[in-house]
Amino acid sequence: MKERILIVDDAAFMRMMVKDILTKNGYEIAGEAENGHDAVKLYEEQQPDLVTMDITMPEKDGITALKEIRENYPEAKVIMCSAMGQQAMVVDAIQAGAKDFIVKPFQADRVIEAIEKALN
């Protein structure tokens, strides 16, 4: 069975890039969200196997959404996506329960490596 992944990023272009990488590697897209508020709601509805979550987003940032998801679903697997220069936030995200992080611009092999590591 294909693993289902929820993609969360406020930039449609970034969501499209991640979706492209995932579908080419045999993953199923459980849904897409453009902010942390929608991410939490979609996670509850879809119960995906994994989430790729942008750190910086409007309405609710990725770290807040990560904490909310992990509070209700401690087994949730979340990989944070960050731009260069967000190291302090990445540390916060890992402490909040993120499994890994990938840096933008995305490199397909690094994205897949992080996802496979988090799922296994």
PDB file of C-alpha atoms in Angstrom:
ATOM      1  CA  MET A   1       0.000   0.000   0.000  1.00  0.00           C
ATOM      2  CA  LYS A   2       1.224   3.461  -0.866  1.00  0.00           C
ATOM      3  CA  GLU A   3       2.024   5.788   2.011  1.00  0.00           C
ATOM      4  CA  ARG A   4      -0.205   8.868   2.093  1.00  0.00           C
ATOM      5  CA  ILE A   5       1.471  12.217   2.602  1.00  0.00           C
ATOM      6  CA  LEU A   6      -0.011  15.599   3.512  1.00  0.00           C
ATOM      7  CA  ILE A   7       1.850  18.564   1.995  1.00  0.00           C
ATOM      8  CA  VAL A   8       1.764  21.865   3.902  1.00  0.00           C
ATOM      9  CA  ASP A   9       3.293  25.046   2.479  1.00  0.00           C
ATOM     10  CA  ASP A  10       1.937  28.549   1.950  1.00  0.00           C
ATOM     11  CA  ALA A  11       3.535  28.686  -1.524  1.00  0.00           C
ATOM     12  CA  ALA A  12       1.566  26.793  -4.193  1.00  0.00           C
ATOM     13  CA  PHE A  13       4.765  26.405  -6.223  1.00  0.00           C
ATOM     14  CA  MET A  14       6.517  24.639  -3.324  1.00  0.00           C
ATOM     15  CA  ARG A  15       3.534  22.322  -2.788  1.00  0.00           C
ATOM     16  CA  MET A  16       3.622  21.496  -6.489  1.00  0.00           C
ATOM     17  CA  MET A  17       7.362  20.703  -6.336  1.00  0.00           C
ATOM     18  CA  VAL A  18       6.949  18.379  -3.341  1.00  0.00           C
ATOM     19  CA  LYS A  19       3.881  16.735  -4.888  1.00  0.00           C
ATOM     20  CA  ASP A  20       5.832  16.104  -8.093  1.00  0.00           C
ATOM     21  CA  ILE A  21       8.753  14.506  -6.204  1.00  0.00           C
ATOM     22  CA  LEU A  22       6.408  12.334  -4.124  1.00  0.00           C
ATOM     23  CA  THR A  23       4.146  11.098  -6.906  1.00  0.00           C
ATOM     24  CA  LYS A  24       7.170  10.224  -9.096  1.00  0.00           C
ATOM     25  CA  ASN A  25       8.431   8.084  -6.210  1.00  0.00           C
ATOM     26  CA  GLY A  26       5.185   6.209  -5.685  1.00  0.00           C
ATOM     27  CA  TYR A  27       3.658   8.125  -2.785  1.00  0.00           C
ATOM     28  CA  GLU A  28       0.011   9.129  -2.601  1.00  0.00           C
ATOM     29  CA  ILE A  29      -0.953  12.719  -1.753  1.00  0.00           C
ATOM     30  CA  ALA A  30      -3.422  12.772   1.158  1.00  0.00           C
ATOM     31  CA  GLY A  31      -4.046  16.490   0.711  1.00  0.00           C
ATOM     32  CA  GLU A  32      -2.521  19.955   0.620  1.00  0.00           C
ATOM     33  CA  ALA A  33      -2.759  22.860   3.050  1.00  0.00           C
ATOM     34  CA  GLU A  34      -1.444  26.406   2.791  1.00  0.00           C
ATOM     35  CA  ASN A  35      -1.292  27.226   6.498  1.00  0.00           C
ATOM     36  CA  GLY A  36      -0.967  25.524   9.872  1.00  0.00           C
ATOM     37  CA  HIS A  37      -4.648  25.938  10.704  1.00  0.00           C
ATOM     38  CA  ASP A  38      -5.715  23.962   7.613  1.00  0.00           C
ATOM     39  CA  ALA A  39      -2.904  21.449   8.221  1.00  0.00           C
ATOM     40  CA  VAL A  40      -4.249  20.482  11.651  1.00  0.00           C
ATOM     41  CA  LYS A  41      -7.788  20.136  10.278  1.00  0.00           C
ATOM     42  CA  LEU A  42      -6.666  18.073   7.278  1.00  0.00           C
ATOM     43  CA  TYR A  43      -4.497  15.855   9.456  1.00  0.00           C
ATOM     44  CA  GLU A  44      -7.525  15.006  11.604  1.00  0.00           C
ATOM     45  CA  GLU A  45      -9.667  14.277   8.529  1.00  0.00           C
ATOM     46  CA  GLN A  46      -7.094  12.325   6.499  1.00  0.00           C
ATOM     47  CA  GLN A  47      -4.790  10.710   9.113  1.00  0.00           C
ATOM     48  CA  PRO A  48      -1.873  10.641   6.633  1.00  0.00           C
ATOM     49  CA  ASP A  49       1.217   8.480   7.144  1.00  0.00           C
ATOM     50  CA  LEU A  50       3.442  11.566   7.055  1.00  0.00           C
ATOM     51  CA  VAL A  51       3.335  15.366   6.753  1.00  0.00           C
ATOM     52  CA  THR A  52       5.787  17.729   5.065  1.00  0.00           C
ATOM     53  CA  MET A  53       5.341  21.030   6.911  1.00  0.00           C
ATOM     54  CA  ASP A  54       6.703  24.459   6.052  1.00  0.00           C
ATOM     55  CA  ILE A  55       7.932  26.362   9.116  1.00  0.00           C
ATOM     56  CA  THR A  56       6.958  29.906   8.128  1.00  0.00           C
ATOM     57  CA  MET A  57       3.291  30.318   7.147  1.00  0.00           C
ATOM     58  CA  PRO A  58       0.439  32.771   7.723  1.00  0.00           C
ATOM     59  CA  GLU A  59      -2.386  32.185  10.253  1.00  0.00           C
ATOM     60  CA  LYS A  60      -0.522  29.435  12.103  1.00  0.00           C
ATOM     61  CA  ASP A  61       3.154  28.618  11.645  1.00  0.00           C
ATOM     62  CA  GLY A  62       4.458  25.106  11.110  1.00  0.00           C
ATOM     63  CA  ILE A  63       5.893  24.633  14.597  1.00  0.00           C
ATOM     64  CA  THR A  64       2.579  25.540  16.258  1.00  0.00           C
ATOM     65  CA  ALA A  65       0.726  23.190  13.881  1.00  0.00           C
ATOM     66  CA  LEU A  66       3.309  20.442  14.550  1.00  0.00           C
ATOM     67  CA  LYS A  67       2.782  20.774  18.315  1.00  0.00           C
ATOM     68  CA  GLU A  68      -1.022  20.624  17.928  1.00  0.00           C
ATOM     69  CA  ILE A  69      -0.901  17.568  15.675  1.00  0.00           C
ATOM     70  CA  ARG A  70       1.566  15.737  17.962  1.00  0.00           C
ATOM     71  CA  GLU A  71      -0.522  16.612  21.026  1.00  0.00           C
ATOM     72  CA  ASN A  72      -3.537  14.788  19.571  1.00  0.00           C
ATOM     73  CA  TYR A  73      -1.594  12.198  17.565  1.00  0.00           C
ATOM     74  CA  PRO A  74       1.720  11.432  19.328  1.00  0.00           C
ATOM     75  CA  GLU A  75       2.635   8.915  16.615  1.00  0.00           C
ATOM     76  CA  ALA A  76       2.352  11.568  13.853  1.00  0.00           C
ATOM     77  CA  LYS A  77       5.354  11.731  11.554  1.00  0.00           C
ATOM     78  CA  VAL A  78       6.194  15.256  10.430  1.00  0.00           C
ATOM     79  CA  ILE A  79       9.133  16.499   8.375  1.00  0.00           C
ATOM     80  CA  MET A  80       9.741  20.234   8.523  1.00  0.00           C
ATOM     81  CA  CYS A  81      10.673  22.277   5.460  1.00  0.00           C
ATOM     82  CA  SER A  82      12.759  25.380   5.978  1.00  0.00           C
ATOM     83  CA  ALA A  83      14.567  28.014   4.004  1.00  0.00           C
ATOM     84  CA  MET A  84      18.259  28.539   4.596  1.00  0.00           C
ATOM     85  CA  GLY A  85      18.973  30.546   7.717  1.00  0.00           C
ATOM     86  CA  GLN A  86      16.152  29.113   9.851  1.00  0.00           C
ATOM     87  CA  GLN A  87      18.400  26.864  11.956  1.00  0.00           C
ATOM     88  CA  ALA A  88      17.009  28.070  15.291  1.00  0.00           C
ATOM     89  CA  MET A  89      13.468  27.243  14.143  1.00  0.00           C
ATOM     90  CA  VAL A  90      14.612  23.843  12.890  1.00  0.00           C
ATOM     91  CA  VAL A  91      15.970  23.059  16.378  1.00  0.00           C
ATOM     92  CA  ASP A  92      12.601  24.123  17.885  1.00  0.00           C
ATOM     93  CA  ALA A  93      10.807  21.875  15.394  1.00  0.00           C
ATOM     94  CA  ILE A  94      12.960  18.826  16.198  1.00  0.00           C
ATOM     95  CA  GLN A  95      12.411  19.426  19.927  1.00  0.00           C
ATOM     96  CA  ALA A  96       8.663  19.645  19.246  1.00  0.00           C
ATOM     97  CA  GLY A  97       8.749  16.198  17.647  1.00  0.00           C
ATOM     98  CA  ALA A  98       9.600  16.667  13.969  1.00  0.00           C
ATOM     99  CA  LYS A  99      11.290  13.580  12.518  1.00  0.00           C
ATOM    100  CA  ASP A 100      13.600  15.471  10.171  1.00  0.00           C
ATOM    101  CA  PHE A 101      13.886  18.628   8.119  1.00  0.00           C
ATOM    102  CA  ILE A 102      14.539  19.403   4.485  1.00  0.00           C
ATOM    103  CA  VAL A 103      15.921  22.675   3.183  1.00  0.00           C
ATOM    104  CA  LYS A 104      14.495  24.697   0.298  1.00  0.00           C
ATOM    105  CA  PRO A 105      15.108  24.645  -2.594  1.00  0.00           C
ATOM    106  CA  PHE A 106      14.226  20.951  -2.445  1.00  0.00           C
ATOM    107  CA  GLN A 107      16.485  18.257  -3.847  1.00  0.00           C
ATOM    108  CA  ALA A 108      14.440  15.218  -4.763  1.00  0.00           C
ATOM    109  CA  ASP A 109      16.867  12.641  -3.376  1.00  0.00           C
ATOM    110  CA  ARG A 110      17.075  14.443  -0.013  1.00  0.00           C
ATOM    111  CA  VAL A 111      13.258  14.689   0.213  1.00  0.00           C
ATOM    112  CA  ILE A 112      12.833  10.969  -0.479  1.00  0.00           C
ATOM    113  CA  GLU A 113      15.656  10.058   1.920  1.00  0.00           C
ATOM    114  CA  ALA A 114      14.022  12.054   4.741  1.00  0.00           C
ATOM    115  CA  ILE A 115      10.596  10.543   4.046  1.00  0.00           C
ATOM    116  CA  GLU A 116      11.849   6.957   3.895  1.00  0.00           C
ATOM    117  CA  LYS A 117      13.821   7.453   7.104  1.00  0.00           C
ATOM    118  CA  ALA A 118      10.797   8.923   8.921  1.00  0.00           C
ATOM    119  CA  LEU A 119       8.419   6.203   7.723  1.00  0.00           C
ATOM    120  CA  ASN A 120      10.679   3.292   8.695  1.00  0.00           C
TER     121      ASN A 120
END
